[in-house]
PDB file of C-alpha atoms and ligand atoms in Angstrom:
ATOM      1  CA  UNK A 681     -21.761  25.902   9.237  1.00 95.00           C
ATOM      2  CA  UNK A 682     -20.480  22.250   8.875  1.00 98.00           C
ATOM      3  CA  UNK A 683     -16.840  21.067  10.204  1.00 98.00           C
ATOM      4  CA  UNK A 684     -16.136  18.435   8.850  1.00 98.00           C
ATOM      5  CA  UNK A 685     -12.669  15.933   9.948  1.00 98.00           C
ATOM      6  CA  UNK A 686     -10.890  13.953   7.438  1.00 98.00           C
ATOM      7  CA  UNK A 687      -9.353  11.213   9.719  1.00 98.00           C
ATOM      8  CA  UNK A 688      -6.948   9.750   5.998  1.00 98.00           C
ATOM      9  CA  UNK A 689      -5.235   7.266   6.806  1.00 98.00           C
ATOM     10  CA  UNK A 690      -4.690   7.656  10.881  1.00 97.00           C
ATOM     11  CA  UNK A 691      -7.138   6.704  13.499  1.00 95.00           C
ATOM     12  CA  UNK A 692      -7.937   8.794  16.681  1.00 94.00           C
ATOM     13  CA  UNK A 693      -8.254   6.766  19.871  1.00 94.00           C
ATOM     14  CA  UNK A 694     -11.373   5.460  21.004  1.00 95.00           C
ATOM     15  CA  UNK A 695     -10.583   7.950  23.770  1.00 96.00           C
ATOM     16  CA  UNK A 696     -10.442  10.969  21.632  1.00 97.00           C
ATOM     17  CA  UNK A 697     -13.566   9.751  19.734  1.00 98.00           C
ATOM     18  CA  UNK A 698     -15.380   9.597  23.340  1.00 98.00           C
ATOM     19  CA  UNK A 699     -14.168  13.327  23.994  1.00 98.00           C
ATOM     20  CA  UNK A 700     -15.409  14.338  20.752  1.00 98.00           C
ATOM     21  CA  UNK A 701     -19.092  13.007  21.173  1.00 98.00           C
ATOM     22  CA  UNK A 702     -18.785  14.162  24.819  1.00 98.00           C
ATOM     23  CA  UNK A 703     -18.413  17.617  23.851  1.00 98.00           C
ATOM     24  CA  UNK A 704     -20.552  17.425  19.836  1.00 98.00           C
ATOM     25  CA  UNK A 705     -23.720  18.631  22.094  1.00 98.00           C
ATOM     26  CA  UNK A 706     -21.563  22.236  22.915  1.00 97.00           C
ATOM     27  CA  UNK A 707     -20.966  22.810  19.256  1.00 98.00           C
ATOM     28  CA  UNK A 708     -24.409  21.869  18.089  1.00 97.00           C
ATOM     29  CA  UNK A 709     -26.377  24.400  20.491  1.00 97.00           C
ATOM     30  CA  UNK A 710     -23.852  26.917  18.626  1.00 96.00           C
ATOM     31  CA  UNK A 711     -26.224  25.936  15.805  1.00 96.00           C
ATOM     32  CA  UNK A 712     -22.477  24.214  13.801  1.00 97.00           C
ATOM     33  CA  UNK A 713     -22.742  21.232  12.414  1.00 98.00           C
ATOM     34  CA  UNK A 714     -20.281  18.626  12.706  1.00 98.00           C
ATOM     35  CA  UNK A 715     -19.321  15.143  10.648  1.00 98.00           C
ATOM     36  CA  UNK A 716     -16.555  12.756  11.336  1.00 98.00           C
ATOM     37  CA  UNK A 717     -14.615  10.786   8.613  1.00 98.00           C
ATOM     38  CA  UNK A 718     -12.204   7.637   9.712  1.00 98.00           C
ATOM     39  CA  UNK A 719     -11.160   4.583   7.594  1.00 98.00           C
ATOM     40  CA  UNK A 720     -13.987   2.557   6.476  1.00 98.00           C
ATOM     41  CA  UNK A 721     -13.065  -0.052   8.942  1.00 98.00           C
ATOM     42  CA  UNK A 722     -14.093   2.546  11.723  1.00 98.00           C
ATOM     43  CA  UNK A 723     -17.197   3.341  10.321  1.00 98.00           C
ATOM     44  CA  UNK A 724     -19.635   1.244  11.635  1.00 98.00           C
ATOM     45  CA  UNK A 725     -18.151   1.317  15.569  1.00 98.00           C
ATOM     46  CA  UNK A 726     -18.065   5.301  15.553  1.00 98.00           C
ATOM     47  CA  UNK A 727     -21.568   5.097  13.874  1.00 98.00           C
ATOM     48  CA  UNK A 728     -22.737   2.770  16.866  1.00 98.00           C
ATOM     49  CA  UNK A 729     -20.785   4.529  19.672  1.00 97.00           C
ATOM     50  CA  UNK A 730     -22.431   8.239  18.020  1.00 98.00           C
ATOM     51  CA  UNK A 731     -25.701   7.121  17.469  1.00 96.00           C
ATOM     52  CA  UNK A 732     -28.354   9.133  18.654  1.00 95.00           C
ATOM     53  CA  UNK A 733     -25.463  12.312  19.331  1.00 97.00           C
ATOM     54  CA  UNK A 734     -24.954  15.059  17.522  1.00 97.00           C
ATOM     55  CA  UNK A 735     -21.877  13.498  15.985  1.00 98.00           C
ATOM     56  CA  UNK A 736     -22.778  11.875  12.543  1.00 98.00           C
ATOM     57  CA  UNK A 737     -19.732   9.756  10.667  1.00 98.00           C
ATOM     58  CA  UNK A 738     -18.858   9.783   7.283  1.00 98.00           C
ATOM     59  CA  UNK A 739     -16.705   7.935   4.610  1.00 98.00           C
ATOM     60  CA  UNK A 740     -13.352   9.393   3.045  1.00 98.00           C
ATOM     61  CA  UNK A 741     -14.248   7.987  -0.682  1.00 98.00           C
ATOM     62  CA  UNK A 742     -16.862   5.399  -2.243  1.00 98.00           C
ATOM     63  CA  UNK A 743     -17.753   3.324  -5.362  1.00 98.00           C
ATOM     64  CA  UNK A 744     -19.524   4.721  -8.149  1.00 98.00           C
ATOM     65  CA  UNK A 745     -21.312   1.392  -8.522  1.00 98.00           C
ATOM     66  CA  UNK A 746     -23.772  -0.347  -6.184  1.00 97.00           C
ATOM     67  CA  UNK A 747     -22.100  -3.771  -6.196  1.00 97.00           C
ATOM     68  CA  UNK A 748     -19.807  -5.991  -8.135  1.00 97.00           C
ATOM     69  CA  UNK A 749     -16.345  -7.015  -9.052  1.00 98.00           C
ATOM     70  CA  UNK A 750     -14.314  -4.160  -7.762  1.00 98.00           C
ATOM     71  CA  UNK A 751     -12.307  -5.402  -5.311  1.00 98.00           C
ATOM     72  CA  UNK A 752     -10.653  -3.260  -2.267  1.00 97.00           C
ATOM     73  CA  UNK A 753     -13.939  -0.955  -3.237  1.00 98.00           C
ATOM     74  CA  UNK A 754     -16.694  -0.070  -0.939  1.00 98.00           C
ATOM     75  CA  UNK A 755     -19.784   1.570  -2.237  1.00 98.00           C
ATOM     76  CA  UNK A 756     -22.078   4.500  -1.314  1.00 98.00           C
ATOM     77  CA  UNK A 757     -25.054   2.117  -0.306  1.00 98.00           C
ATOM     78  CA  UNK A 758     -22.525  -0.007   1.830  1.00 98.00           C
ATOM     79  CA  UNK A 759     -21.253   3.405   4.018  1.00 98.00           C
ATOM     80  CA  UNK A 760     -25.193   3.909   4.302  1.00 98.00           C
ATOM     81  CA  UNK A 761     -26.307   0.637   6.048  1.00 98.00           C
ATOM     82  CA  UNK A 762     -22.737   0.999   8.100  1.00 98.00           C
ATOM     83  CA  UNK A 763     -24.456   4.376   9.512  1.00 98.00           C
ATOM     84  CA  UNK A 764     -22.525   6.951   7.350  1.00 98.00           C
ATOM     85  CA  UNK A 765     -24.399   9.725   6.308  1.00 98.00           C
ATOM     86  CA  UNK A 766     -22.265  11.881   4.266  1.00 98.00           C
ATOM     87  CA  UNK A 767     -18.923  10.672   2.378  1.00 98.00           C
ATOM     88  CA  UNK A 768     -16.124  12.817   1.067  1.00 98.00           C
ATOM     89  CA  UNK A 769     -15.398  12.544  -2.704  1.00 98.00           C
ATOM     90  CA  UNK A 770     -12.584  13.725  -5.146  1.00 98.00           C
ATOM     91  CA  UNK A 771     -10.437  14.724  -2.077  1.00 98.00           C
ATOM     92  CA  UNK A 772      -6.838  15.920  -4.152  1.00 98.00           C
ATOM     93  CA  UNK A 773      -5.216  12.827  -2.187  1.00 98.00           C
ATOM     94  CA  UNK A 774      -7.447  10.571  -4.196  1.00 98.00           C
ATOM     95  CA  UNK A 775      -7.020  12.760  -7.316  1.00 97.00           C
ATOM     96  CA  UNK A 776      -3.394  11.967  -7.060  1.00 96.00           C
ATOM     97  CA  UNK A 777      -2.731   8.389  -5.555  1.00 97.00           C
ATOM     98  CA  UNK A 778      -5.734   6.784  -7.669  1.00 97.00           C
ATOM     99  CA  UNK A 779      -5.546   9.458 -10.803  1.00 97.00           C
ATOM    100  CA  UNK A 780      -9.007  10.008 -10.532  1.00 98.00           C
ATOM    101  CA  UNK A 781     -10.694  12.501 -12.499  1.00 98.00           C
ATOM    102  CA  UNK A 782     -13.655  14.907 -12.832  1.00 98.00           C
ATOM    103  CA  UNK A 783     -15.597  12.758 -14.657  1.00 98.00           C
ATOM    104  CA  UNK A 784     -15.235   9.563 -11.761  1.00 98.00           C
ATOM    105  CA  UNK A 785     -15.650  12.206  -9.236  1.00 98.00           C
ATOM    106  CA  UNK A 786     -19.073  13.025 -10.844  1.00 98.00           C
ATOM    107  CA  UNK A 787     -20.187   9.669 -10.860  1.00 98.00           C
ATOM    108  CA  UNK A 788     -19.790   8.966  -7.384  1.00 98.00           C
ATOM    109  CA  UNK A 789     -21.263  11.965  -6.272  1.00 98.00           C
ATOM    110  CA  UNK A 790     -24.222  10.753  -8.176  1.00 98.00           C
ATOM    111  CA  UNK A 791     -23.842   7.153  -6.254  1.00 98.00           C
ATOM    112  CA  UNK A 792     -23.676   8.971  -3.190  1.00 98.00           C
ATOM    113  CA  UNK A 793     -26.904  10.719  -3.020  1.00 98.00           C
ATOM    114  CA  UNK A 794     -28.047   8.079  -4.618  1.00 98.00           C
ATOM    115  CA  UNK A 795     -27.559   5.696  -1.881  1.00 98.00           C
ATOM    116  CA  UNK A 796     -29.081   8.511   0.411  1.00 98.00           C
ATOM    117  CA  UNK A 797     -25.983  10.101   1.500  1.00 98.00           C
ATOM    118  CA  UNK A 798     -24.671  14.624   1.519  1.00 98.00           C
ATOM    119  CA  UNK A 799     -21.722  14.581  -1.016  1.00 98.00           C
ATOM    120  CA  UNK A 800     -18.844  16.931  -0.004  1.00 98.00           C
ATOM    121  CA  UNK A 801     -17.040  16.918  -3.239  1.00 98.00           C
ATOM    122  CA  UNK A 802     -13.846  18.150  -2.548  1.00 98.00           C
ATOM    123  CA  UNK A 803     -11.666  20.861  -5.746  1.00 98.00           C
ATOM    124  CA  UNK A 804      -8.647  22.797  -5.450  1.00 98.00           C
ATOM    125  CA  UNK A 805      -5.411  24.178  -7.463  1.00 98.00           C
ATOM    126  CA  UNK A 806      -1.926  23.274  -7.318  1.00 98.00           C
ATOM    127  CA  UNK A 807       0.525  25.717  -6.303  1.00 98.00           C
ATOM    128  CA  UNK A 808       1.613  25.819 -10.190  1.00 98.00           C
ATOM    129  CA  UNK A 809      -1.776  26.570 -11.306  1.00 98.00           C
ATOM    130  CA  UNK A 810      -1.808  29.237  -8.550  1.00 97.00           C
ATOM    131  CA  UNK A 811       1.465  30.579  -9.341  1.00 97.00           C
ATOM    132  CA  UNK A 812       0.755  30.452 -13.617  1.00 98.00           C
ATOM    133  CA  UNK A 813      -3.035  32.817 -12.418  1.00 97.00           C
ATOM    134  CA  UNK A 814      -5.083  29.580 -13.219  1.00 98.00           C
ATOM    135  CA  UNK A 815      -6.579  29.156  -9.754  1.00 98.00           C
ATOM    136  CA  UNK A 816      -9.685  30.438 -10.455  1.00 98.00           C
ATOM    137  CA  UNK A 817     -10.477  28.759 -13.784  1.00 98.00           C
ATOM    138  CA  UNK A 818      -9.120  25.689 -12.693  1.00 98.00           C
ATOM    139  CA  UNK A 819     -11.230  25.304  -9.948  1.00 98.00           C
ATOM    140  CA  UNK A 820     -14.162  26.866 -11.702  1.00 98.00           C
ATOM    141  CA  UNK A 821     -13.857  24.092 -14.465  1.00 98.00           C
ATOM    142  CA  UNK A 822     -13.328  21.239 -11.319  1.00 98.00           C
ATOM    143  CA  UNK A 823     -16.526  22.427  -9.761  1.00 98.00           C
ATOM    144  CA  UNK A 824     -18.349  21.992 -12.835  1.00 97.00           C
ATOM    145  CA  UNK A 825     -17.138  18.827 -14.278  1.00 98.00           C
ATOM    146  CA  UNK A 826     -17.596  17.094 -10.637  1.00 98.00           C
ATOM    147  CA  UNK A 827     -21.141  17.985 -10.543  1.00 97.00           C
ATOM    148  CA  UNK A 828     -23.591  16.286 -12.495  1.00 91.00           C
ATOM    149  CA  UNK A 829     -26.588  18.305 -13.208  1.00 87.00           C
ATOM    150  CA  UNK A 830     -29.026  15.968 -11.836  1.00 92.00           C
ATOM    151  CA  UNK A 831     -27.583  16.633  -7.927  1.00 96.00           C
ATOM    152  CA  UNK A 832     -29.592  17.457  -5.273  1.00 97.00           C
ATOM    153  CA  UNK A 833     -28.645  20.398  -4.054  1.00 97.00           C
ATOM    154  CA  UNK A 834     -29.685  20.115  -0.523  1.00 96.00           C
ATOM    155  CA  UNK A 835     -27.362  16.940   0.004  1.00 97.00           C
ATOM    156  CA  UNK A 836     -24.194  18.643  -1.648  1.00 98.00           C
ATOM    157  CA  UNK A 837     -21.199  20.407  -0.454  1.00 98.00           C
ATOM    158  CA  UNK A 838     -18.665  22.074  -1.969  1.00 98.00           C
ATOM    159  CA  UNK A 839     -15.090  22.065  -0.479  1.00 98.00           C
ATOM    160  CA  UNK A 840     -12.062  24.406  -1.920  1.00 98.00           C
ATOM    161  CA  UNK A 841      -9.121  22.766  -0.977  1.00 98.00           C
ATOM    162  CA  UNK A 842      -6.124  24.241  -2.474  1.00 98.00           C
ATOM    163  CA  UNK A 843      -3.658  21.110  -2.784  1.00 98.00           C
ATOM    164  CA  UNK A 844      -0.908  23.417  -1.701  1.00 98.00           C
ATOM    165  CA  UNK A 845      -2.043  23.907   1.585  1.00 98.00           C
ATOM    166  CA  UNK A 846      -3.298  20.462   2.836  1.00 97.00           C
ATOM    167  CA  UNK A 847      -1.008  19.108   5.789  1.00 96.00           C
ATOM    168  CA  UNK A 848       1.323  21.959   4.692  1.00 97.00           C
ATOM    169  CA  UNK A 849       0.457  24.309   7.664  1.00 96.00           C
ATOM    170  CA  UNK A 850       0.261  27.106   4.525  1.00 97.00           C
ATOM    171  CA  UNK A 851      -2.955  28.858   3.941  1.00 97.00           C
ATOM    172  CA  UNK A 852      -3.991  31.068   1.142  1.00 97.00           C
ATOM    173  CA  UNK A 853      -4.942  35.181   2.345  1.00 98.00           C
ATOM    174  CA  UNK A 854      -8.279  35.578   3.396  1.00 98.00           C
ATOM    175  CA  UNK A 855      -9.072  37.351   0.563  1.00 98.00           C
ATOM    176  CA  UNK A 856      -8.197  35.005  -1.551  1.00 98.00           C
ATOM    177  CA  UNK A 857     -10.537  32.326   0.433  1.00 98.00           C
ATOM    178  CA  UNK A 858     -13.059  35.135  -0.484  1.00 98.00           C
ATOM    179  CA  UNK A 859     -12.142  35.312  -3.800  1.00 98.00           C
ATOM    180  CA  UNK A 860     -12.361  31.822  -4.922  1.00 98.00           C
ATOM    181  CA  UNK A 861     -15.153  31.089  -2.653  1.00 98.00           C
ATOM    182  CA  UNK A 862     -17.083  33.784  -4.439  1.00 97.00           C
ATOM    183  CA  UNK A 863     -16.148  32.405  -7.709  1.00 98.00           C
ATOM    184  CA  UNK A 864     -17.171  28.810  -6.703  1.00 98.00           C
ATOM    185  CA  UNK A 865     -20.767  30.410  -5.737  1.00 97.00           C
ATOM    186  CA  UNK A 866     -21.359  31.792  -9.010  1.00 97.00           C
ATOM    187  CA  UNK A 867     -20.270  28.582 -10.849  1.00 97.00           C
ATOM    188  CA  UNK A 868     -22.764  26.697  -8.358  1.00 97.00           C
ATOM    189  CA  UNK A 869     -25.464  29.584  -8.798  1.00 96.00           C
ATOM    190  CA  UNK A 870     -25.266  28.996 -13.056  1.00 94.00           C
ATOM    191  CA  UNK A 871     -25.848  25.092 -12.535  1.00 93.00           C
ATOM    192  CA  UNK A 872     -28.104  25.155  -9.482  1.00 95.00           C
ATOM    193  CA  UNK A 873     -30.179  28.660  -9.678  1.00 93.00           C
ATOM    194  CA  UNK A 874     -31.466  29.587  -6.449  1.00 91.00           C
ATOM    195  CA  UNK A 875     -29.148  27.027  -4.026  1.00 92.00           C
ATOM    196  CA  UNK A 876     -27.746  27.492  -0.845  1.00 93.00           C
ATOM    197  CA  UNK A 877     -24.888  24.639  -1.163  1.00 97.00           C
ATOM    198  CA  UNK A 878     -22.130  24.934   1.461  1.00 97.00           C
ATOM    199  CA  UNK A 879     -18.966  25.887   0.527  1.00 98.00           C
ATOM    200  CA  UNK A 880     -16.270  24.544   3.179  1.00 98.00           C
ATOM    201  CA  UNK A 881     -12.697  25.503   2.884  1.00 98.00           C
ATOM    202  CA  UNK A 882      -9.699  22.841   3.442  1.00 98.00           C
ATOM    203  CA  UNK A 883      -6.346  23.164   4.088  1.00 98.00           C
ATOM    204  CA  UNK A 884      -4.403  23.771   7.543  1.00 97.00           C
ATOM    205  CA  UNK A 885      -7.028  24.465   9.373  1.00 98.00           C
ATOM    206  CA  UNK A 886      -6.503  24.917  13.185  1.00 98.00           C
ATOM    207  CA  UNK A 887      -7.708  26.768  16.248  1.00 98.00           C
ATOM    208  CA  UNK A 888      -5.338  29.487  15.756  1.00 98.00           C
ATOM    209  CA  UNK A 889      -6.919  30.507  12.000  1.00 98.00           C
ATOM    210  CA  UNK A 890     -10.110  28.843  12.279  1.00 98.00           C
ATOM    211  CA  UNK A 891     -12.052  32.292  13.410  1.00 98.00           C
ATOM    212  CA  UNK A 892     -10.549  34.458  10.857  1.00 98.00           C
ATOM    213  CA  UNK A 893     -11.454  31.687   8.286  1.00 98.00           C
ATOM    214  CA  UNK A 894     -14.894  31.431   9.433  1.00 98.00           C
ATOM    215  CA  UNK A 895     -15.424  34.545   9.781  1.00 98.00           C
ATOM    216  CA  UNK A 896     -15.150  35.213   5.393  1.00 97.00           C
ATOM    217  CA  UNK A 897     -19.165  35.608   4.658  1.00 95.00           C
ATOM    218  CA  UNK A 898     -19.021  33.153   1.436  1.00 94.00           C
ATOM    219  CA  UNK A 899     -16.989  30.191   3.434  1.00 97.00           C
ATOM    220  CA  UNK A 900     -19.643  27.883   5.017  1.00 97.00           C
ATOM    221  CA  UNK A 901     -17.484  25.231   7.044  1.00 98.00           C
ATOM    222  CA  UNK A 902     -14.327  23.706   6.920  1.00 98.00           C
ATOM    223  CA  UNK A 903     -12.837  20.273   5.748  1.00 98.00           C
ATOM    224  CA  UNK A 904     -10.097  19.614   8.993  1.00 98.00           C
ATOM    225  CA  UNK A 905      -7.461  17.136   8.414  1.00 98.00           C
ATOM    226  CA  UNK A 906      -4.540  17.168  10.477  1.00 97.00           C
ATOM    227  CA  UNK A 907      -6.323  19.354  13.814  1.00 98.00           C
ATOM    228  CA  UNK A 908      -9.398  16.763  13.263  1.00 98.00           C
ATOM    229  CA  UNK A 909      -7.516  14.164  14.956  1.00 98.00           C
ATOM    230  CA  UNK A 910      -7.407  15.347  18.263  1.00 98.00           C
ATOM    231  CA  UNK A 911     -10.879  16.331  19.800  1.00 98.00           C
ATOM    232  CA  UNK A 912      -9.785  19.289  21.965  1.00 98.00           C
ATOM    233  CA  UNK A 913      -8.223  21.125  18.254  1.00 98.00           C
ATOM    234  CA  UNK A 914     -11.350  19.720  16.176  1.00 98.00           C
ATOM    235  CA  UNK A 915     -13.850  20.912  19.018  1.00 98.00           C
ATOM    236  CA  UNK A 916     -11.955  24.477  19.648  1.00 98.00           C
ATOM    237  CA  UNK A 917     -12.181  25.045  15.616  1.00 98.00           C
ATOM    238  CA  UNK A 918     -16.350  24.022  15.579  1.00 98.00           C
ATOM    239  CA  UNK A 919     -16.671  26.257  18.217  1.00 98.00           C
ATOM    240  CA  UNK A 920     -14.738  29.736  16.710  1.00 98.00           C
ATOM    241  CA  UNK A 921     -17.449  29.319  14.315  1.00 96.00           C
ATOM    242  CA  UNK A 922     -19.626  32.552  13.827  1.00 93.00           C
ATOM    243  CA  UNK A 923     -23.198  32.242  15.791  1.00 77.00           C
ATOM    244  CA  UNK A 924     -25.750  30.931  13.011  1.00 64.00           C
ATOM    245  CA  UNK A 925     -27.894  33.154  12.194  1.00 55.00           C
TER     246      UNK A 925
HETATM  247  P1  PGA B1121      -5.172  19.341   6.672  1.00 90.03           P
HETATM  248  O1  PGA B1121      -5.996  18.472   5.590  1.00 90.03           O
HETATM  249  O2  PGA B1121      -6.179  19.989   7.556  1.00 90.03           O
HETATM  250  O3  PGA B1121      -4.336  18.315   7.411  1.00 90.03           O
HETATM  251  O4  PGA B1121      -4.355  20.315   5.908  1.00 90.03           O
HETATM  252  C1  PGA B1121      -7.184  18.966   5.045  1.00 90.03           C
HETATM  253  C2  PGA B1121      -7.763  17.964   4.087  1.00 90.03           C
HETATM  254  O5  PGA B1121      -7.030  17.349   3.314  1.00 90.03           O
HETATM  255  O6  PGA B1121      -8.994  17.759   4.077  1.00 90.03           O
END
């Protein structure tokens, strides 16, 4: 199980942050991982204040390329030596305020892992594919036109995000988590035969539906926006986490 909090745009206080690291030690004897996106211009201090906890920090988005004229860009190798080890790409905020596409998603996957770093590549319908009964292929397609063959599984997650339900306090049924989830797995199982790759679902995630969530047998984590803000929400969803094992 990984639980994973977008920070966007918004910082936490340094104060939350300490709470969270405070308390990371509780969630990882539960045998749940956790990971911890801000801003890029928090990387580096939550990398220093976490170091050596059980609280590693990610990025929200990176370059494809290593270096070079791309101004306002930072790339995968930079959130590496800043002590990220994992960075969020193709998050349906970045999908729709930058346009990017399947095929730019795939590359910087590639530049992530790459540069050392997990890749959570993030997929997920909008409520008019839902409502037209494209979910399923849309995603399906997403998944497979994000991932390059040449991944390494071991450093990739999946996360369904359905861009309906992000910040929207909506969440799809549990059975159609499963559903989609299940869906995602056999997509992943035709291009990487034999994987285990986490699937995380996004979307409105909070204490209150985290258990029931995390409870559906092919959902492997979650991606928390909004509740991952405040470390007594982001703490009380790691820990309604099933028991590994
Ligand atoms: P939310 O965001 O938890 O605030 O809905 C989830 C996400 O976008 O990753």
């Amino acid at each position: 199980m990984l639980i994973a909090g977008n920070w966007k745009m918004n910082a936490a206080s340094m104060e939350e942050f300490g709470t969270m690291l405070e308390r990371a030690p509780e969630v990882a004897a539960k045998g749940v991982d956790l990971l911890v996106c801000p801003p890029f211009v928090l990387l580096h201090r939550l990398a220093e204040a976490a170091a050596g906890s059980p609280l590693p920090i990610g990025a929200q988005d990176c370059h494809f390329a290593e270096a070079g004229a791309h101004t306002g860009d930072v790339s995968a190798g930079m959130i590496a030596e800043a002590g990220g080890t994992a960075v969020i790409v193709g998050h349906s905020e970045r999908r729709t305020d930058h346009r990017e596409v399947d095929a730019l998603v795939a590359r910087k996957a590639e530049a992530a892992q790459a540069a050392g770093l997990k890749a959570i590549v993030c997929v997920g319908e909008t409520e008019a594919e839902r409502d037209a009964g494209n979910a399923e292929s849309v995603v399906t397609a997403q998944v497979t036109a994000s991932l390059p063959q040449g991944l390494d599984p071991a450093r990739l997650v999946v996360a369904y995000e359905p861009v309906w339900a992000i910040g929207t306090g909506r969440t799809p049924s549990l059975d159609d988590v499963a559903a989609m989830h299940g869906a995602i797995r056999e997509t992943l199982s035709a291009r990487f035969p034999g994987s285990a790759i986490a699937i995380l679902y996004g979307g409105s995630v909070k204490p209150g539906n985290a258990a029931e969530i995390l409870a559906i047998e092919t959902v492997g984590g979650a991606l928390v926006g909004g509740a991952s803000l405040k470390a007594d929400d982001f703490i009380a969803i790691a820990l309604a986490a099933p028991q590994a094992g």
